[in-house]
Amino acid sequence: MMEGAWDLLLLSVKVWFSIIGGLIVLPAMCGVSLGVTGLYIKILVKILEWATLRIQRGQKDQPTLQLQPSSGIIQKDDGSMEEEIGKLRRSWPKSLAGGDFTLCDAFYFCKKGIESIVDDQVTQRFTSEELVSWNLLTRTNNNFHYISVRVTIIWGLGVAIRYCVLAPLRITLAFIGLSWLVIGTTLVGLLPNSRAKSWLSDRVHLTCYRICARALSATIHYHNKENQPRKGGICVANHTSPIDIVILANDGCYAMIGQVHGGLMGVLQRSMQRSCPHIWFERSEMKDRHAVARRLRDHIADKNKLPVLIFPEGTCINNTSVMMFKKGSFEVGGTIYPVAIKYDPQFGDAFWNSAKYNMVSYLLRMMTSWAIVCNVWYLPPMTRQEGEDAVHFANRVKSAIAHQGGLVDLSWDGGLKREKVKEMYKEEQQKMYSNMIACSEDNLSSQTSRAPPPHGPVQPVQPPSAHDTVIKGSVRFIHSYTFDEDVKP
């Protein structure tokens, strides 16, 4: 009895790996697709569209409380500090002199502070993107409360398929892909440096990433492939998740740059280093920007080495915007190849919230999602213009990526999700306000000095009233405090 059970189990394992090897691994090694994933995505789109219509129809049938649209308490203005404070002063019944301290100026800073508390531009970039309609995943059912019986049945079938069929298949593929990477790069690393070794290394890496992409049921649409990064260049892209590497390396080989890790990640790094010149540095070396920049400069100086893949944001963003690019990779020179990556959140949330999930939990969430669907745009190569510093060059590249990917272009530093706002940013706003007051006073004084003497006897200067004294004292008290606001670096 037991022997028959073991024989059946062994036969099931053989059939399982034979199907995976014949229908998935071999096509991945050859760089071809059998169209199974594409058919799966088309069926999934039809199911999600049907579920959306059913939910909307059910919501219309439910009695709801009709709420009148409100313009809201806070209305954000895009003007500068000078424009908004000037508008605020002109709204007073009594005309206010430009260079005087006025109590109404404090209202501007209070308004900006409340706006930041209610809806700032940084915190919302590190939460999952909100969906317009439910995608039949329990983890995203926050804003969709009504579910019909038919939708509930489809949801139950989806749970069974994702956890009982897709998850085991994807975990098996991930194991095969990573094992292929470790074993293949170790064997290739034994060969002497030659073109054959480089070619074999590229084949091993491409096969590994293509298998891992199938482990995520990834459907990737590449655009403008004539602008693909070339050897001796630097590829920069917006950063959403660690699987960004899988998405890009599925279409070409790159040299990685990053910190040395331990555990499984360390095993993969050491294996990759044996067959390809990646740039790994110790934690102590990471603090030395010049040492890292020197190694990067030496790498791109060799036109036979693979392009370096860098994510200048330095942290994962939820794929709704592009935040400040660190200038380090734009100081070393060379050609920059911008790449824009945009995920479709309808099939699965690719954003990695490292503060909430560790790497294993995140990968399990990805493998139990419907699929990963994304678009990749290769932008024309860009070089640093004459007289352009690294900061402006980085901002120009960032704007191009944001425009192509349909993302919001922000100048905030992504590191603010872990750190407090630097004092220099607060002092910058204080200087702007001080300069505005000083310039207004200078203009007022110059206008007074150029004005012709008034006709008739000169009126004596009236001493300040008690009301003016109280107001100015209150203003000095208020200006002794710092009002936080959306400060752009």
PDB file of C-alpha atoms in Angstrom, residues 248-431:
ATOM      1  CA  LEU A 248      14.823  44.890 -17.363  1.00  0.00           C
ATOM      2  CA  ALA A 249      17.274  41.959 -17.393  1.00  0.00           C
ATOM      3  CA  ASN A 250      14.635  39.846 -19.158  1.00  0.00           C
ATOM      4  CA  ASP A 251      15.418  41.842 -22.315  1.00  0.00           C
ATOM      5  CA  GLY A 252      19.159  42.426 -21.920  1.00  0.00           C
ATOM      6  CA  CYS A 253      22.149  41.912 -19.648  1.00  0.00           C
ATOM      7  CA  TYR A 254      23.324  44.477 -17.119  1.00  0.00           C
ATOM      8  CA  ALA A 255      26.062  44.881 -14.556  1.00  0.00           C
ATOM      9  CA  MET A 256      24.645  45.470 -11.090  1.00  0.00           C
ATOM     10  CA  ILE A 257      25.914  47.888  -8.481  1.00  0.00           C
ATOM     11  CA  GLY A 258      25.068  47.625  -4.814  1.00  0.00           C
ATOM     12  CA  GLN A 259      26.073  46.757  -1.284  1.00  0.00           C
ATOM     13  CA  VAL A 260      27.381  43.336  -0.299  1.00  0.00           C
ATOM     14  CA  HIS A 261      24.718  41.270   1.503  1.00  0.00           C
ATOM     15  CA  GLY A 262      24.675  38.052   3.470  1.00  0.00           C
ATOM     16  CA  GLY A 263      22.388  35.034   3.351  1.00  0.00           C
ATOM     17  CA  LEU A 264      20.707  34.019   0.097  1.00  0.00           C
ATOM     18  CA  MET A 265      21.337  37.417  -1.479  1.00  0.00           C
ATOM     19  CA  GLY A 266      25.032  37.087  -0.677  1.00  0.00           C
ATOM     20  CA  VAL A 267      25.174  33.652  -2.322  1.00  0.00           C
ATOM     21  CA  LEU A 268      23.609  35.079  -5.488  1.00  0.00           C
ATOM     22  CA  GLN A 269      25.978  38.062  -5.507  1.00  0.00           C
ATOM     23  CA  ARG A 270      29.091  35.910  -5.180  1.00  0.00           C
ATOM     24  CA  SER A 271      27.862  33.571  -7.902  1.00  0.00           C
ATOM     25  CA  MET A 272      27.121  36.426 -10.294  1.00  0.00           C
ATOM     26  CA  GLN A 273      30.508  38.010  -9.618  1.00  0.00           C
ATOM     27  CA  ARG A 274      32.324  34.870 -10.810  1.00  0.00           C
ATOM     28  CA  SER A 275      31.069  35.188 -14.377  1.00  0.00           C
ATOM     29  CA  CYS A 276      30.395  38.922 -14.797  1.00  0.00           C
ATOM     30  CA  PRO A 277      32.131  42.078 -13.465  1.00  0.00           C
ATOM     31  CA  HIS A 278      29.419  43.467 -11.182  1.00  0.00           C
ATOM     32  CA  ILE A 279      30.177  46.280  -8.719  1.00  0.00           C
ATOM     33  CA  TRP A 280      29.626  45.199  -5.110  1.00  0.00           C
ATOM     34  CA  PHE A 281      31.002  47.293  -2.256  1.00  0.00           C
ATOM     35  CA  GLU A 282      31.209  46.886   1.500  1.00  0.00           C
ATOM     36  CA  ARG A 283      29.170  48.997   3.913  1.00  0.00           C
ATOM     37  CA  SER A 284      32.287  50.914   4.998  1.00  0.00           C
ATOM     38  CA  GLU A 285      33.130  51.666   1.368  1.00  0.00           C
ATOM     39  CA  MET A 286      29.570  52.817   0.663  1.00  0.00           C
ATOM     40  CA  LYS A 287      30.139  55.825   2.926  1.00  0.00           C
ATOM     41  CA  ASP A 288      33.027  56.902   0.695  1.00  0.00           C
ATOM     42  CA  ARG A 289      31.241  58.420  -2.291  1.00  0.00           C
ATOM     43  CA  HIS A 290      34.498  59.033  -4.119  1.00  0.00           C
ATOM     44  CA  ALA A 291      35.540  55.366  -3.906  1.00  0.00           C
ATOM     45  CA  VAL A 292      32.212  54.193  -5.320  1.00  0.00           C
ATOM     46  CA  ALA A 293      32.293  56.852  -8.042  1.00  0.00           C
ATOM     47  CA  ARG A 294      35.836  55.820  -8.969  1.00  0.00           C
ATOM     48  CA  ARG A 295      34.838  52.164  -9.384  1.00  0.00           C
ATOM     49  CA  LEU A 296      31.823  53.186 -11.452  1.00  0.00           C
ATOM     50  CA  ARG A 297      33.960  55.469 -13.631  1.00  0.00           C
ATOM     51  CA  ASP A 298      36.485  52.691 -14.231  1.00  0.00           C
ATOM     52  CA  HIS A 299      33.676  50.320 -15.237  1.00  0.00           C
ATOM     53  CA  ILE A 300      32.079  52.572 -17.845  1.00  0.00           C
ATOM     54  CA  ALA A 301      35.496  53.480 -19.242  1.00  0.00           C
ATOM     55  CA  ASP A 302      35.738  49.913 -20.569  1.00  0.00           C
ATOM     56  CA  LYS A 303      33.450  49.757 -23.612  1.00  0.00           C
ATOM     57  CA  ASN A 304      33.484  45.951 -23.529  1.00  0.00           C
ATOM     58  CA  LYS A 305      31.714  45.757 -20.156  1.00  0.00           C
ATOM     59  CA  LEU A 306      27.954  45.576 -19.716  1.00  0.00           C
ATOM     60  CA  PRO A 307      25.955  48.749 -19.022  1.00  0.00           C
ATOM     61  CA  VAL A 308      25.499  49.477 -15.329  1.00  0.00           C
ATOM     62  CA  LEU A 309      21.917  49.403 -14.017  1.00  0.00           C
ATOM     63  CA  ILE A 310      21.247  52.083 -11.380  1.00  0.00           C
ATOM     64  CA  PHE A 311      18.084  53.249  -9.614  1.00  0.00           C
ATOM     65  CA  PRO A 312      18.977  56.850  -8.644  1.00  0.00           C
ATOM     66  CA  GLU A 313      15.948  57.313  -6.358  1.00  0.00           C
ATOM     67  CA  GLY A 314      17.601  55.008  -3.845  1.00  0.00           C
ATOM     68  CA  THR A 315      14.280  53.638  -2.548  1.00  0.00           C
ATOM     69  CA  CYS A 316      11.098  52.026  -3.842  1.00  0.00           C
ATOM     70  CA  ILE A 317       8.243  54.358  -4.877  1.00  0.00           C
ATOM     71  CA  ASN A 318       4.657  53.196  -5.515  1.00  0.00           C
ATOM     72  CA  ASN A 319       4.929  53.773  -9.288  1.00  0.00           C
ATOM     73  CA  THR A 320       2.745  56.887  -9.262  1.00  0.00           C
ATOM     74  CA  SER A 321       5.636  59.371  -9.324  1.00  0.00           C
ATOM     75  CA  VAL A 322       9.377  59.817  -9.717  1.00  0.00           C
ATOM     76  CA  MET A 323      11.236  61.354  -6.788  1.00  0.00           C
ATOM     77  CA  MET A 324      14.612  63.071  -6.564  1.00  0.00           C
ATOM     78  CA  PHE A 325      17.529  61.385  -8.335  1.00  0.00           C
ATOM     79  CA  LYS A 326      20.795  61.182  -6.414  1.00  0.00           C
ATOM     80  CA  LYS A 327      23.464  63.030  -8.357  1.00  0.00           C
ATOM     81  CA  GLY A 328      26.270  60.475  -7.842  1.00  0.00           C
ATOM     82  CA  SER A 329      25.655  58.458 -11.004  1.00  0.00           C
ATOM     83  CA  PHE A 330      25.440  61.659 -13.065  1.00  0.00           C
ATOM     84  CA  GLU A 331      28.834  62.983 -11.948  1.00  0.00           C
ATOM     85  CA  VAL A 332      30.993  60.234 -13.445  1.00  0.00           C
ATOM     86  CA  GLY A 333      30.322  61.187 -17.061  1.00  0.00           C
ATOM     87  CA  GLY A 334      29.454  58.774 -19.835  1.00  0.00           C
ATOM     88  CA  THR A 335      26.180  58.214 -21.647  1.00  0.00           C
ATOM     89  CA  ILE A 336      22.956  57.899 -19.671  1.00  0.00           C
ATOM     90  CA  TYR A 337      20.237  55.583 -21.004  1.00  0.00           C
ATOM     91  CA  PRO A 338      16.926  56.506 -19.298  1.00  0.00           C
ATOM     92  CA  VAL A 339      14.267  53.813 -18.910  1.00  0.00           C
ATOM     93  CA  ALA A 340      10.677  54.332 -17.732  1.00  0.00           C
ATOM     94  CA  ILE A 341       8.818  51.430 -16.073  1.00  0.00           C
ATOM     95  CA  LYS A 342       5.059  51.565 -15.508  1.00  0.00           C
ATOM     96  CA  TYR A 343       3.164  48.683 -13.862  1.00  0.00           C
ATOM     97  CA  ASP A 344      -0.534  47.957 -14.269  1.00  0.00           C
ATOM     98  CA  PRO A 345      -1.956  47.746 -10.701  1.00  0.00           C
ATOM     99  CA  GLN A 346      -5.084  45.979 -11.951  1.00  0.00           C
ATOM    100  CA  PHE A 347      -3.326  42.591 -11.928  1.00  0.00           C
ATOM    101  CA  GLY A 348      -1.131  43.003  -8.862  1.00  0.00           C
ATOM    102  CA  ASP A 349       0.601  45.624  -6.753  1.00  0.00           C
ATOM    103  CA  ALA A 350       4.306  45.559  -7.629  1.00  0.00           C
ATOM    104  CA  PHE A 351       5.282  48.162  -5.011  1.00  0.00           C
ATOM    105  CA  TRP A 352       7.503  46.836  -2.221  1.00  0.00           C
ATOM    106  CA  ASN A 353       6.713  48.511   1.082  1.00  0.00           C
ATOM    107  CA  SER A 354       9.903  47.491   2.885  1.00  0.00           C
ATOM    108  CA  ALA A 355       8.651  49.012   6.143  1.00  0.00           C
ATOM    109  CA  LYS A 356       5.696  46.603   6.147  1.00  0.00           C
ATOM    110  CA  TYR A 357       6.895  43.432   4.389  1.00  0.00           C
ATOM    111  CA  ASN A 358      10.224  41.645   4.312  1.00  0.00           C
ATOM    112  CA  MET A 359      11.584  40.230   1.069  1.00  0.00           C
ATOM    113  CA  VAL A 360      10.119  36.735   1.493  1.00  0.00           C
ATOM    114  CA  SER A 361       6.645  38.063   2.358  1.00  0.00           C
ATOM    115  CA  TYR A 362       6.766  40.431  -0.592  1.00  0.00           C
ATOM    116  CA  LEU A 363       7.738  37.680  -3.047  1.00  0.00           C
ATOM    117  CA  LEU A 364       4.950  35.447  -1.738  1.00  0.00           C
ATOM    118  CA  ARG A 365       2.472  38.270  -2.294  1.00  0.00           C
ATOM    119  CA  MET A 366       3.742  38.628  -5.854  1.00  0.00           C
ATOM    120  CA  MET A 367       3.455  34.902  -6.499  1.00  0.00           C
ATOM    121  CA  THR A 368      -0.121  34.825  -5.201  1.00  0.00           C
ATOM    122  CA  SER A 369      -1.225  37.808  -7.296  1.00  0.00           C
ATOM    123  CA  TRP A 370      -2.871  37.446 -10.674  1.00  0.00           C
ATOM    124  CA  ALA A 371       0.110  38.545 -12.747  1.00  0.00           C
ATOM    125  CA  ILE A 372       2.657  41.299 -13.337  1.00  0.00           C
ATOM    126  CA  VAL A 373       1.866  43.449 -16.371  1.00  0.00           C
ATOM    127  CA  CYS A 374       4.058  46.422 -17.200  1.00  0.00           C
ATOM    128  CA  ASN A 375       5.350  48.661 -19.972  1.00  0.00           C
ATOM    129  CA  VAL A 376       9.021  49.532 -20.440  1.00  0.00           C
ATOM    130  CA  TRP A 377      10.101  52.501 -22.544  1.00  0.00           C
ATOM    131  CA  TYR A 378      13.712  52.884 -23.671  1.00  0.00           C
ATOM    132  CA  LEU A 379      14.340  56.615 -24.018  1.00  0.00           C
ATOM    133  CA  PRO A 380      16.987  58.169 -26.298  1.00  0.00           C
ATOM    134  CA  PRO A 381      20.451  58.357 -24.692  1.00  0.00           C
ATOM    135  CA  MET A 382      21.293  61.591 -22.900  1.00  0.00           C
ATOM    136  CA  THR A 383      24.625  63.244 -22.107  1.00  0.00           C
ATOM    137  CA  ARG A 384      25.617  66.091 -19.869  1.00  0.00           C
ATOM    138  CA  GLN A 385      25.476  69.420 -21.660  1.00  0.00           C
ATOM    139  CA  GLU A 386      28.211  72.028 -21.552  1.00  0.00           C
ATOM    140  CA  GLY A 387      28.010  74.066 -18.344  1.00  0.00           C
ATOM    141  CA  GLU A 388      25.357  71.763 -16.856  1.00  0.00           C
ATOM    142  CA  ASP A 389      26.013  70.484 -13.351  1.00  0.00           C
ATOM    143  CA  ALA A 390      25.132  66.992 -12.117  1.00  0.00           C
ATOM    144  CA  VAL A 391      22.000  68.130 -10.246  1.00  0.00           C
ATOM    145  CA  HIS A 392      20.408  69.781 -13.277  1.00  0.00           C
ATOM    146  CA  PHE A 393      21.385  66.840 -15.473  1.00  0.00           C
ATOM    147  CA  ALA A 394      19.749  64.413 -13.032  1.00  0.00           C
ATOM    148  CA  ASN A 395      16.579  66.521 -12.954  1.00  0.00           C
ATOM    149  CA  ARG A 396      16.464  66.609 -16.758  1.00  0.00           C
ATOM    150  CA  VAL A 397      16.714  62.822 -16.972  1.00  0.00           C
ATOM    151  CA  LYS A 398      14.115  62.420 -14.216  1.00  0.00           C
ATOM    152  CA  SER A 399      11.659  64.699 -16.018  1.00  0.00           C
ATOM    153  CA  ALA A 400      12.043  62.707 -19.233  1.00  0.00           C
ATOM    154  CA  ILE A 401      11.314  59.430 -17.418  1.00  0.00           C
ATOM    155  CA  ALA A 402       8.305  60.885 -15.596  1.00  0.00           C
ATOM    156  CA  HIS A 403       6.846  62.341 -18.804  1.00  0.00           C
ATOM    157  CA  GLN A 404       7.198  59.085 -20.752  1.00  0.00           C
ATOM    158  CA  GLY A 405       5.808  56.881 -17.990  1.00  0.00           C
ATOM    159  CA  GLY A 406       2.898  59.171 -17.115  1.00  0.00           C
ATOM    160  CA  LEU A 407       4.289  59.682 -13.601  1.00  0.00           C
ATOM    161  CA  VAL A 408       4.287  62.739 -11.345  1.00  0.00           C
ATOM    162  CA  ASP A 409       7.635  64.536 -11.358  1.00  0.00           C
ATOM    163  CA  LEU A 410       8.588  65.388  -7.762  1.00  0.00           C
ATOM    164  CA  SER A 411      11.745  67.032  -6.436  1.00  0.00           C
ATOM    165  CA  TRP A 412      11.400  65.528  -2.954  1.00  0.00           C
ATOM    166  CA  ASP A 413      14.044  63.132  -1.649  1.00  0.00           C
ATOM    167  CA  GLY A 414      12.675  59.604  -1.237  1.00  0.00           C
ATOM    168  CA  GLY A 415      14.804  59.225   1.888  1.00  0.00           C
ATOM    169  CA  LEU A 416      12.348  61.468   3.746  1.00  0.00           C
ATOM    170  CA  LYS A 417      10.196  58.405   4.455  1.00  0.00           C
ATOM    171  CA  ARG A 418      12.862  57.350   6.974  1.00  0.00           C
ATOM    172  CA  GLU A 419      14.393  60.689   7.931  1.00  0.00           C
ATOM    173  CA  LYS A 420      13.230  64.068   9.163  1.00  0.00           C
ATOM    174  CA  VAL A 421      13.286  67.136   6.963  1.00  0.00           C
ATOM    175  CA  LYS A 422      16.734  68.707   7.053  1.00  0.00           C
ATOM    176  CA  GLU A 423      17.102  72.043   8.802  1.00  0.00           C
ATOM    177  CA  MET A 424      18.567  73.552   5.639  1.00  0.00           C
ATOM    178  CA  TYR A 425      15.200  73.167   3.882  1.00  0.00           C
ATOM    179  CA  LYS A 426      13.416  75.006   6.697  1.00  0.00           C
ATOM    180  CA  GLU A 427      16.074  77.717   6.723  1.00  0.00           C
ATOM    181  CA  GLU A 428      15.658  78.116   2.970  1.00  0.00           C
ATOM    182  CA  GLN A 429      11.986  78.989   3.413  1.00  0.00           C
ATOM    183  CA  GLN A 430      12.828  81.372   6.248  1.00  0.00           C
ATOM    184  CA  LYS A 431      15.385  83.115   4.017  1.00  0.00           C
TER     185      LYS A 431
END
